[in-house]
PDB file of C-alpha atoms in Angstrom:
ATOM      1  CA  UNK Z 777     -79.869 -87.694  73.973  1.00 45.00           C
ATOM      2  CA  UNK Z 778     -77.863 -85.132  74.306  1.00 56.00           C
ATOM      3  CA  UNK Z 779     -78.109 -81.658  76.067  1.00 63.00           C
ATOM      4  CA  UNK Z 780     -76.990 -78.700  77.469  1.00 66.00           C
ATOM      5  CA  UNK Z 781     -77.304 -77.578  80.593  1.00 66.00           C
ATOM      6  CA  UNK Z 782     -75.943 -74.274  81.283  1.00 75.00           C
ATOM      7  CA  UNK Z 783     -72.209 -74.470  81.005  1.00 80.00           C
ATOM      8  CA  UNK Z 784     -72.286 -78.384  81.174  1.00 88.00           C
ATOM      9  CA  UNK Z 785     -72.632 -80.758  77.872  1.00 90.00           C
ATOM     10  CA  UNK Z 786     -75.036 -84.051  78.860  1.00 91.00           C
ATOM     11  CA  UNK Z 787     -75.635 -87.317  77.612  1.00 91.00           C
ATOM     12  CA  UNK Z 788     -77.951 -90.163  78.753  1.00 89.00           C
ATOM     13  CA  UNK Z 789     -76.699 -93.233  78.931  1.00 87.00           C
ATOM     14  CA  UNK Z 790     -78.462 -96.742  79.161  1.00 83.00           C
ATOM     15  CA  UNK Z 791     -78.428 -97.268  82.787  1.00 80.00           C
ATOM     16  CA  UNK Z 792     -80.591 -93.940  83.223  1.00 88.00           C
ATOM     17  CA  UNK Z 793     -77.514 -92.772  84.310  1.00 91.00           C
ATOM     18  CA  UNK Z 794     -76.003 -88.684  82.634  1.00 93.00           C
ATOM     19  CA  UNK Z 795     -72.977 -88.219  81.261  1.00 94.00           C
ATOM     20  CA  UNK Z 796     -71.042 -84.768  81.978  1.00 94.00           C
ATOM     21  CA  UNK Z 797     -69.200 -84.471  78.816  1.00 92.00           C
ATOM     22  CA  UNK Z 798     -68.313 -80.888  78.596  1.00 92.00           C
ATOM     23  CA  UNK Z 799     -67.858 -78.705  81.557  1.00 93.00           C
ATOM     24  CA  UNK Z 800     -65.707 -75.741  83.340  1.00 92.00           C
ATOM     25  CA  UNK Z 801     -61.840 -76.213  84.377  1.00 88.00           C
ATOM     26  CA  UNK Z 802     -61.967 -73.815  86.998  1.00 91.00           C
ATOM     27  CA  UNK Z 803     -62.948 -75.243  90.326  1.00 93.00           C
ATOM     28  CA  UNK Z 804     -65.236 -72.523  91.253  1.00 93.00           C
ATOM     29  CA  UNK Z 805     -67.248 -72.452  88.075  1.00 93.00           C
ATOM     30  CA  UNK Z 806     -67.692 -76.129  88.456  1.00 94.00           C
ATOM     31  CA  UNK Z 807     -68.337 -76.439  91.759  1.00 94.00           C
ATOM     32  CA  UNK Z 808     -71.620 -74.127  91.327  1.00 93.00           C
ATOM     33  CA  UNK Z 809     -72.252 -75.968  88.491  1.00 92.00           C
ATOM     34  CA  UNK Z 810     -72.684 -79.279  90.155  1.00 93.00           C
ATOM     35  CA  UNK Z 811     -74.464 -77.609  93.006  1.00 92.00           C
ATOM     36  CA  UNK Z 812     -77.216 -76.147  90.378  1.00 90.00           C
ATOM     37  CA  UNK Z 813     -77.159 -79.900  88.830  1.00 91.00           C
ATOM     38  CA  UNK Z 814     -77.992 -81.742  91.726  1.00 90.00           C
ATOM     39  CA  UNK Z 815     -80.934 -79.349  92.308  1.00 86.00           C
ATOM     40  CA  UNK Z 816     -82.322 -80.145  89.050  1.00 84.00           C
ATOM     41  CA  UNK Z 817     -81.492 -83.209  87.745  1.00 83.00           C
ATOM     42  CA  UNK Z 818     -84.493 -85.540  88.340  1.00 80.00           C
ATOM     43  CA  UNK Z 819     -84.818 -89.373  87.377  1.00 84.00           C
ATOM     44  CA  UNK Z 820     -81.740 -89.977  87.179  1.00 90.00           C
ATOM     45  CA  UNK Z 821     -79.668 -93.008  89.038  1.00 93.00           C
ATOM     46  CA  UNK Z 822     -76.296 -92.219  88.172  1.00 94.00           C
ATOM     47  CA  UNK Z 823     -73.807 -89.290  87.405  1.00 95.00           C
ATOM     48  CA  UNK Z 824     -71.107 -89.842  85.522  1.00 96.00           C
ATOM     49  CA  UNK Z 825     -67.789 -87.434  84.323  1.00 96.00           C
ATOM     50  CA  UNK Z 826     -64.170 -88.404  82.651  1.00 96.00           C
ATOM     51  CA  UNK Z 827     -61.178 -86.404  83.764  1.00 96.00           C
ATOM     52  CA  UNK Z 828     -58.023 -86.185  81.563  1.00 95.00           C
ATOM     53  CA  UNK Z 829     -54.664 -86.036  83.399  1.00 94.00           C
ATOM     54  CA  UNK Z 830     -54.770 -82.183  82.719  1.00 94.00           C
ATOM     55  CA  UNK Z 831     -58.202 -81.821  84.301  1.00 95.00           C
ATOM     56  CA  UNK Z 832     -56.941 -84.582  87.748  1.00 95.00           C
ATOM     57  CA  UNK Z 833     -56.996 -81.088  89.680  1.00 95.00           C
ATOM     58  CA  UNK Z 834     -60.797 -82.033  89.801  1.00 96.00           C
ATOM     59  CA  UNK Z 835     -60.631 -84.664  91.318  1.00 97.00           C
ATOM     60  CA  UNK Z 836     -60.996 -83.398  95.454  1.00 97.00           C
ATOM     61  CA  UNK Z 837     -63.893 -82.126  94.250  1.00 96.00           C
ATOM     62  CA  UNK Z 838     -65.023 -84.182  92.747  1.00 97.00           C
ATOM     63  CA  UNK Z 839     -64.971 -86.629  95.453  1.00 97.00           C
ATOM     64  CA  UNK Z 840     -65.844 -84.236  98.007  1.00 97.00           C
ATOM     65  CA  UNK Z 841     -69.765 -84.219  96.385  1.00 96.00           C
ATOM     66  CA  UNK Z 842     -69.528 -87.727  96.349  1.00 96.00           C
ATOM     67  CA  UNK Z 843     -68.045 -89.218  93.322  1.00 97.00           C
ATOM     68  CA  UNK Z 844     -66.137 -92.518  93.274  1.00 96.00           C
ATOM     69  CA  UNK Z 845     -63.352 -93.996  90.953  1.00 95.00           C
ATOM     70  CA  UNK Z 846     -65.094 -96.127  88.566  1.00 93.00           C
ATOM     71  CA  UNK Z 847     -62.174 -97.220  86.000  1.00 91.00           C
ATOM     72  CA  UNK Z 848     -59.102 -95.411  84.154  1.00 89.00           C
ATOM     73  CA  UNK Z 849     -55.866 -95.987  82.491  1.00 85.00           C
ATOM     74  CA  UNK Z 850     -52.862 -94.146  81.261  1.00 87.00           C
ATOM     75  CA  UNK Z 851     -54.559 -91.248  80.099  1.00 91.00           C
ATOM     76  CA  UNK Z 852     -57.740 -90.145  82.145  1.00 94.00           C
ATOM     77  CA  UNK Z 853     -60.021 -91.506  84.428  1.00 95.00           C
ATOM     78  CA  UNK Z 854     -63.460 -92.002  84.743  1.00 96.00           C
ATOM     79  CA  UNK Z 855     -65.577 -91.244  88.313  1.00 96.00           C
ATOM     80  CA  UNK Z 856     -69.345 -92.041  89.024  1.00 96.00           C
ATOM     81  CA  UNK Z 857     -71.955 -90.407  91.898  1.00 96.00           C
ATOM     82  CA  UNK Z 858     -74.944 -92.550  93.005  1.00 94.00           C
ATOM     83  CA  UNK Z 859     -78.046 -90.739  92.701  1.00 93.00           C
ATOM     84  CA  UNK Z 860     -80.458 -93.363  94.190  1.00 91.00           C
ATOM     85  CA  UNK Z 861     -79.775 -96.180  96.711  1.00 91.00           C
ATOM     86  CA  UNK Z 862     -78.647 -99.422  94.888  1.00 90.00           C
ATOM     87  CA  UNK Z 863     -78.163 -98.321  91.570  1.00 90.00           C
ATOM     88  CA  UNK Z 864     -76.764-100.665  88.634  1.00 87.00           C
ATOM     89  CA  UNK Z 865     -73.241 -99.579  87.987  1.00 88.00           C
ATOM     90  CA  UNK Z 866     -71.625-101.385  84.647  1.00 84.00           C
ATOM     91  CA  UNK Z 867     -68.884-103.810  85.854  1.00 83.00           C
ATOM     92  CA  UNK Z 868     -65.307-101.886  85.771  1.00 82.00           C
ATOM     93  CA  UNK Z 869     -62.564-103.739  84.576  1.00 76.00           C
ATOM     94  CA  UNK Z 870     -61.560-106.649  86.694  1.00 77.00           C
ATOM     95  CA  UNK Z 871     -59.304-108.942  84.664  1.00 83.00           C
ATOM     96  CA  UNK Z 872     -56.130-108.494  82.628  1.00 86.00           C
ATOM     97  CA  UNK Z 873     -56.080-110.714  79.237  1.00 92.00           C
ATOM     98  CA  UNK Z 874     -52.657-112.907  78.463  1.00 95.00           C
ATOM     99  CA  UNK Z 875     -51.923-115.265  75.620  1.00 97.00           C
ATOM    100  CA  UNK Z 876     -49.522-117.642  75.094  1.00 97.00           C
ATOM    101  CA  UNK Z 877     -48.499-119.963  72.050  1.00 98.00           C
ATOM    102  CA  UNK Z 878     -47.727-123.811  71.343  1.00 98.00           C
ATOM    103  CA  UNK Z 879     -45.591-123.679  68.436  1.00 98.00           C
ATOM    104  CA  UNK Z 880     -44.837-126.873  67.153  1.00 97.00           C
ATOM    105  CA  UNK Z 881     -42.795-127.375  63.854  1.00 96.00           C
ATOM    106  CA  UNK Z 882     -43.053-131.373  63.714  1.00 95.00           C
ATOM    107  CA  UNK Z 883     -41.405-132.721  67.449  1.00 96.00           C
ATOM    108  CA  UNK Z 884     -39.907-129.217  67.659  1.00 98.00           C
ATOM    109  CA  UNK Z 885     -41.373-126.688  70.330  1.00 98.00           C
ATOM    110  CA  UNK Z 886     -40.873-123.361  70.550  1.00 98.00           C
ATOM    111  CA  UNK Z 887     -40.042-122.054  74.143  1.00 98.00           C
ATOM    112  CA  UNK Z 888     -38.251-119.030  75.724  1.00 97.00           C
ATOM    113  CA  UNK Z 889     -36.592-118.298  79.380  1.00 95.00           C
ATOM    114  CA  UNK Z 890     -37.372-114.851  80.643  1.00 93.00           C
ATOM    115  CA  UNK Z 891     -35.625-113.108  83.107  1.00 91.00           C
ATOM    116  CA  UNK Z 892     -38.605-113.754  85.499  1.00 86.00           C
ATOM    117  CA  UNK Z 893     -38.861-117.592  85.760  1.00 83.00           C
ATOM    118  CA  UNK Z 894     -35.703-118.087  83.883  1.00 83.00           C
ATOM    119  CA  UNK Z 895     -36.965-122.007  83.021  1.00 90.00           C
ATOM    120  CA  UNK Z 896     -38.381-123.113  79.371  1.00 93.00           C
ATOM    121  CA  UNK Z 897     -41.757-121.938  79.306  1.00 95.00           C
ATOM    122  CA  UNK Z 898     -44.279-121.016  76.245  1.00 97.00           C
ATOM    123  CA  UNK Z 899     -44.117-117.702  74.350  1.00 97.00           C
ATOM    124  CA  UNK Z 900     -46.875-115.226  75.301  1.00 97.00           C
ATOM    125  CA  UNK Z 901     -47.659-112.196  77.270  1.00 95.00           C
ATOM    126  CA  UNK Z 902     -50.058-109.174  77.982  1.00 93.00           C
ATOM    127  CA  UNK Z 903     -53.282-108.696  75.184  1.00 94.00           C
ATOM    128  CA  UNK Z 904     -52.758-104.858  74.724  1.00 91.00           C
ATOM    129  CA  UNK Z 905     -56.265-102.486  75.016  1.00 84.00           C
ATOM    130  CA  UNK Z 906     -58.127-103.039  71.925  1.00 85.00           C
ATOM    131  CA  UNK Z 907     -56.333-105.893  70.729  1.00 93.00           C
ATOM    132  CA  UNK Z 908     -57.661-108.835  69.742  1.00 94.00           C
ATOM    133  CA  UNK Z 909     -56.013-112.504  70.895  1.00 96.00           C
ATOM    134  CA  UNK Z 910     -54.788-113.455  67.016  1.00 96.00           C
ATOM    135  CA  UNK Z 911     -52.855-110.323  66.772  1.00 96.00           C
ATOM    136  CA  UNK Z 912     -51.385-110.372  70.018  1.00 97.00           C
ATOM    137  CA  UNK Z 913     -50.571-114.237  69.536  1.00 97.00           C
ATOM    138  CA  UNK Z 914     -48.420-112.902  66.460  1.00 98.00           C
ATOM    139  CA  UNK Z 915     -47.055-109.815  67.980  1.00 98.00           C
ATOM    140  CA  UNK Z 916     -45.653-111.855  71.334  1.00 98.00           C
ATOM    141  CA  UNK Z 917     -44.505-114.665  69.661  1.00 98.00           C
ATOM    142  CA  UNK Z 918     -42.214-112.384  67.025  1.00 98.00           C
ATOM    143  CA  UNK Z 919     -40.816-109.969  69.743  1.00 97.00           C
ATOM    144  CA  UNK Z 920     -39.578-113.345  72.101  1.00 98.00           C
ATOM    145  CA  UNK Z 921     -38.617-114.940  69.421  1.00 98.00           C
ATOM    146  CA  UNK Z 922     -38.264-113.247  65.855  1.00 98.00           C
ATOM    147  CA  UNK Z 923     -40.549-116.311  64.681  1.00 98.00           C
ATOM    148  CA  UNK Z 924     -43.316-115.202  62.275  1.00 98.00           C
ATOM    149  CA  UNK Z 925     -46.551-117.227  62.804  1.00 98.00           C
ATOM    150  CA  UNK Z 926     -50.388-117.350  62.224  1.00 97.00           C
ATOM    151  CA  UNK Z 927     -53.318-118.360  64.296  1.00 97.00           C
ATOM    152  CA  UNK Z 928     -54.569-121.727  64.243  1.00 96.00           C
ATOM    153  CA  UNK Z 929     -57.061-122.264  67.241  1.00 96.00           C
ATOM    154  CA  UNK Z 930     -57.624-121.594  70.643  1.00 96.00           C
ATOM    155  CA  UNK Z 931     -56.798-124.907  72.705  1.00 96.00           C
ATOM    156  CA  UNK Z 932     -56.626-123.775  76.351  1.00 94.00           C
ATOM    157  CA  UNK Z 933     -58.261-121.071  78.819  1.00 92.00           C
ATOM    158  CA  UNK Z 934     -57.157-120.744  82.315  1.00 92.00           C
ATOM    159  CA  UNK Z 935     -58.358-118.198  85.202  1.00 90.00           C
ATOM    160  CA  UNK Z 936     -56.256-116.977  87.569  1.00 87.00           C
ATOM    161  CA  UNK Z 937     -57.245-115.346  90.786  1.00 86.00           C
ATOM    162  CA  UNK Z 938     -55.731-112.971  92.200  1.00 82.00           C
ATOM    163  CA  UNK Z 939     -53.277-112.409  89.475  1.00 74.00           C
ATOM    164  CA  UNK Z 940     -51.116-109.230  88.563  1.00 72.00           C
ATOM    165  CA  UNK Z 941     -52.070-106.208  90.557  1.00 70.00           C
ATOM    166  CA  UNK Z 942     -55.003-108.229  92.459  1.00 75.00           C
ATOM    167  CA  UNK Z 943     -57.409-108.793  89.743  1.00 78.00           C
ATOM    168  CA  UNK Z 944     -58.309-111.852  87.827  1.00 86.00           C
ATOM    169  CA  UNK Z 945     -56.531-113.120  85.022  1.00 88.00           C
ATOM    170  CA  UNK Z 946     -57.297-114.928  81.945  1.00 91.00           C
ATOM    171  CA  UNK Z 947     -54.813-116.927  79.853  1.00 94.00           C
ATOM    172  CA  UNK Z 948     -55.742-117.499  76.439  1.00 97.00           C
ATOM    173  CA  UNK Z 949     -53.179-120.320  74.943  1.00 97.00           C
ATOM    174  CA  UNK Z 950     -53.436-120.887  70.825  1.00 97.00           C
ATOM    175  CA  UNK Z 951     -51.418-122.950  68.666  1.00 97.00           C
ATOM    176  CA  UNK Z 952     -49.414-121.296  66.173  1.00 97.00           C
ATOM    177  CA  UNK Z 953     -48.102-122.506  62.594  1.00 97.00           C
ATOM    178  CA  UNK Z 954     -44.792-120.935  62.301  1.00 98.00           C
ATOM    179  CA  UNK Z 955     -43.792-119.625  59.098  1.00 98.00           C
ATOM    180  CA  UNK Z 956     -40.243-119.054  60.256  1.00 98.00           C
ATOM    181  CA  UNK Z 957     -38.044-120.871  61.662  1.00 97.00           C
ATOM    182  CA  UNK Z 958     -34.853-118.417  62.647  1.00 97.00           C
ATOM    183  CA  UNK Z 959     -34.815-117.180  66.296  1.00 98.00           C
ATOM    184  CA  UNK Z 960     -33.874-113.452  66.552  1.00 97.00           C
ATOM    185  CA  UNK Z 961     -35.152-112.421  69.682  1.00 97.00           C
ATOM    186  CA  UNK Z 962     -36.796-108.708  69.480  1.00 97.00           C
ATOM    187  CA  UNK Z 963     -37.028-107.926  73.185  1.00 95.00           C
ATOM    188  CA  UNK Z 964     -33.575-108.653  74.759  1.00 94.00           C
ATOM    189  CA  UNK Z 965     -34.188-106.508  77.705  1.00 93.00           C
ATOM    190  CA  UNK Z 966     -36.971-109.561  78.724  1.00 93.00           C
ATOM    191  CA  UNK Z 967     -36.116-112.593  77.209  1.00 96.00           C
ATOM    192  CA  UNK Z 968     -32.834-114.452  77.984  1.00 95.00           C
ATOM    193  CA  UNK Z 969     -32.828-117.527  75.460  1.00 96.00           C
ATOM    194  CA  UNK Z 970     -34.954-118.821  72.798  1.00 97.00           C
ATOM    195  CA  UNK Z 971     -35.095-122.341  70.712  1.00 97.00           C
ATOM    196  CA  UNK Z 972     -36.398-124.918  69.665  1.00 98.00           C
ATOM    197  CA  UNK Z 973     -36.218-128.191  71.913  1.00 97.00           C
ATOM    198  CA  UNK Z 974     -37.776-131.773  71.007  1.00 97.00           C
ATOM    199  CA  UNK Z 975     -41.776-131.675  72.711  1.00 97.00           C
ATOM    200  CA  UNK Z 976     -40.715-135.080  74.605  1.00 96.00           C
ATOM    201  CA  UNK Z 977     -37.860-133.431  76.186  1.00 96.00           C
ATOM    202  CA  UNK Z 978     -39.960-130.602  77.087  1.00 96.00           C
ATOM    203  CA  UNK Z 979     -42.757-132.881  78.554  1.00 96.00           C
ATOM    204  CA  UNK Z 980     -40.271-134.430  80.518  1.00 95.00           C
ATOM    205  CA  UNK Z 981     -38.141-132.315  82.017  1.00 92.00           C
ATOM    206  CA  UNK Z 982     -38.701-131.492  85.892  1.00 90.00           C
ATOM    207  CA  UNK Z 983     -38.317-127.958  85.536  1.00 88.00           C
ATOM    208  CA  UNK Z 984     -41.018-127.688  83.317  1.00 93.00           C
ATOM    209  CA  UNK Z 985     -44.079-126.350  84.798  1.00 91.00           C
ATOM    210  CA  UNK Z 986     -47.170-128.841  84.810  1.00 93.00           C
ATOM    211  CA  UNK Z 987     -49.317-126.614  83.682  1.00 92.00           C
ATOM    212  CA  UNK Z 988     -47.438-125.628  80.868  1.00 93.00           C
ATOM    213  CA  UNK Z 989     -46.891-129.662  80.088  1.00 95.00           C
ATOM    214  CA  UNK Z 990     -51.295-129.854  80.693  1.00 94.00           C
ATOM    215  CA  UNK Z 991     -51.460-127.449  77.836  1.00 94.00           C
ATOM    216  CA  UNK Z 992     -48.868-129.056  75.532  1.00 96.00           C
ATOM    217  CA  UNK Z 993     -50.285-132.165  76.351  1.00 95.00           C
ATOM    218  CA  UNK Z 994     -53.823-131.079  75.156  1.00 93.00           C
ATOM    219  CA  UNK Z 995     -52.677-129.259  71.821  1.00 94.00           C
ATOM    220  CA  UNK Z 996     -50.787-132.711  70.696  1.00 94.00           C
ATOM    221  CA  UNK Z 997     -54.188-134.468  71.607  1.00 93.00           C
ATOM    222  CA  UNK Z 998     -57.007-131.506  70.361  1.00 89.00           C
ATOM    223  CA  UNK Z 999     -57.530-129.930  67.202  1.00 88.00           C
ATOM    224  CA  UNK Z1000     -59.215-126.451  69.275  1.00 92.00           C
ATOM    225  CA  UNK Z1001     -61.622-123.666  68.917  1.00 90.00           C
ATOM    226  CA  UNK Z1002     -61.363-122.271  65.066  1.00 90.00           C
ATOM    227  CA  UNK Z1003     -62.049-118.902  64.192  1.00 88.00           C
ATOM    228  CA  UNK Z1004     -65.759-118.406  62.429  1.00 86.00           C
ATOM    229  CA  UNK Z1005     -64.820-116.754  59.093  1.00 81.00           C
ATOM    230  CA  UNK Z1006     -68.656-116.031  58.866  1.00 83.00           C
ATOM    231  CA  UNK Z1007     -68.475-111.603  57.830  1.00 78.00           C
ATOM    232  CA  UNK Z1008     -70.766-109.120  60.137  1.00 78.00           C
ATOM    233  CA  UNK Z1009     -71.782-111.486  62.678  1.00 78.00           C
ATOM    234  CA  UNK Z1010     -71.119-108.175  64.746  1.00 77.00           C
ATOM    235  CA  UNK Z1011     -72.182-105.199  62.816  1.00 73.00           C
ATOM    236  CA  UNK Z1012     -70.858-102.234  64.936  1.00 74.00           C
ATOM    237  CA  UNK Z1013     -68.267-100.185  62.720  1.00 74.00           C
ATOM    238  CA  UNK Z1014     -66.048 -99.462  66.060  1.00 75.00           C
ATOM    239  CA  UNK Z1015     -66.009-103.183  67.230  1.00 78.00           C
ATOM    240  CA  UNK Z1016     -63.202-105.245  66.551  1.00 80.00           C
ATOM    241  CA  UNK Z1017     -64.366-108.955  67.426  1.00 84.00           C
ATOM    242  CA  UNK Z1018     -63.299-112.595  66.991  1.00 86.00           C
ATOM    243  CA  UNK Z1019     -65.625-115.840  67.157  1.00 88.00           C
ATOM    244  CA  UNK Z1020     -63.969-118.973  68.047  1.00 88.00           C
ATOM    245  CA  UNK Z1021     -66.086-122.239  67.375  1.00 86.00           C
TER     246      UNK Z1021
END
């Protein structure tokens, strides 16, 4: 529901928790504001408000009357207050999402050297926000390699902890069917060489990591998760989702 609440717009969430999702710029103006707020806001566990980069001059404020960082990107951020002792605060995000690819076209694999481990190693890289794993399968594999591919099935998951910038990480790897064959590498500042090179090469060469062998290995051997083609499992307009079965 939402309401208004002298110069703030609020919204209640699930977690009995109140959104601030229109208020004052001016530090003064908001800082009576939260004052009155706090005076008068009863039943509530948690407080929440989103600051855009333009509005980060909030922020000592903010944190002065007891607001925390909750989660944020590029663009704003988002803080919580704790209005009770032990509230239940919604898991931030903890993970970053990577894919990779086993493209085979018949003993041929498709592999890259970046200028990171600079040894033959599987196509694949960050899921962007909002993404979903096909699409970034098909995006990473084009711009290492200027192969065109489609999904075929998930065949390996690994977790990672800590990973990149202390968090856990999950690496989805799929097979791919390639639909081309030319390499034309898209991002040169990144990747140093890409071809194709005989699997049994590849699984035996000793600079090959083996956990990159483990998931050839287990694509030669399993077929993998499918995508469900089954329409409005989910039946959210803003969700973009994939089943894998």
């Amino acid at each position: 529901m939402n309401e208004t609440f002298r110069s703030l717009d609020l919204i209640n969430d699930k977690y009995d928790g109140v959104i601030i999702a229109q208020f004052p710029d001016d530090l003064k103006e908001l800082k009576e504001e939260l004052i009155y707020l706090f005076d008068h806001l009863e039943k509530k566990k948690l407080l929440w408000i989103k600051l855009s980069i333009k509005d980060s001059h909030l922020i000592p404020l903010l944190t002065e009357y007891g607001f925390v960082f909750h989660h944020c990107n590029e663009l704003d951020i988002t803080l919580v207050k704790k209005l009770i002792d032990d509230p239940v605060i919604p898991t931030a995000t903890n993970h970053t999402l990577g894919v990779g690819a086993v493209v085979l076209d018949g003993n041929k694999l498709l592999v890259i050297k970046d200028r990171f481990w600079q040894k033959y190693k599987l196509p694949g890289g960050h899921i962007d926000d909002r993404e979903n794993i096909s699409t970034a399968l098909i995006r990473e594999v084009y711009e290492e390699t200027g192969v065109n591919v489609e999904f075929d099935s998930i065949i390996s998951l690994g977790h990672f902890s800590p990973g990149q910038f202390n968090e856990s990480n999950l690496y989805v790897v799929c097979r791919a069917i390639p639909l081309t064959k030319e390499i034309d590498i898209q991002d040169t500042d990144e990747i140093m060489e890409a071809k194709w090179l005989d699997v049994n090469i590849y699984l035996a060469c000793d600079e090959v990591h083996p956990y990159n062998k483990k998931i050839v290995e287990t694509a030669l051997q399993n077929g993998g998760f499918k995508i469900d083609t089954t329409k409005d499992l989910i039946t959210k307009d803003d969700v973009k989702y994939e089943l894998f079965c």
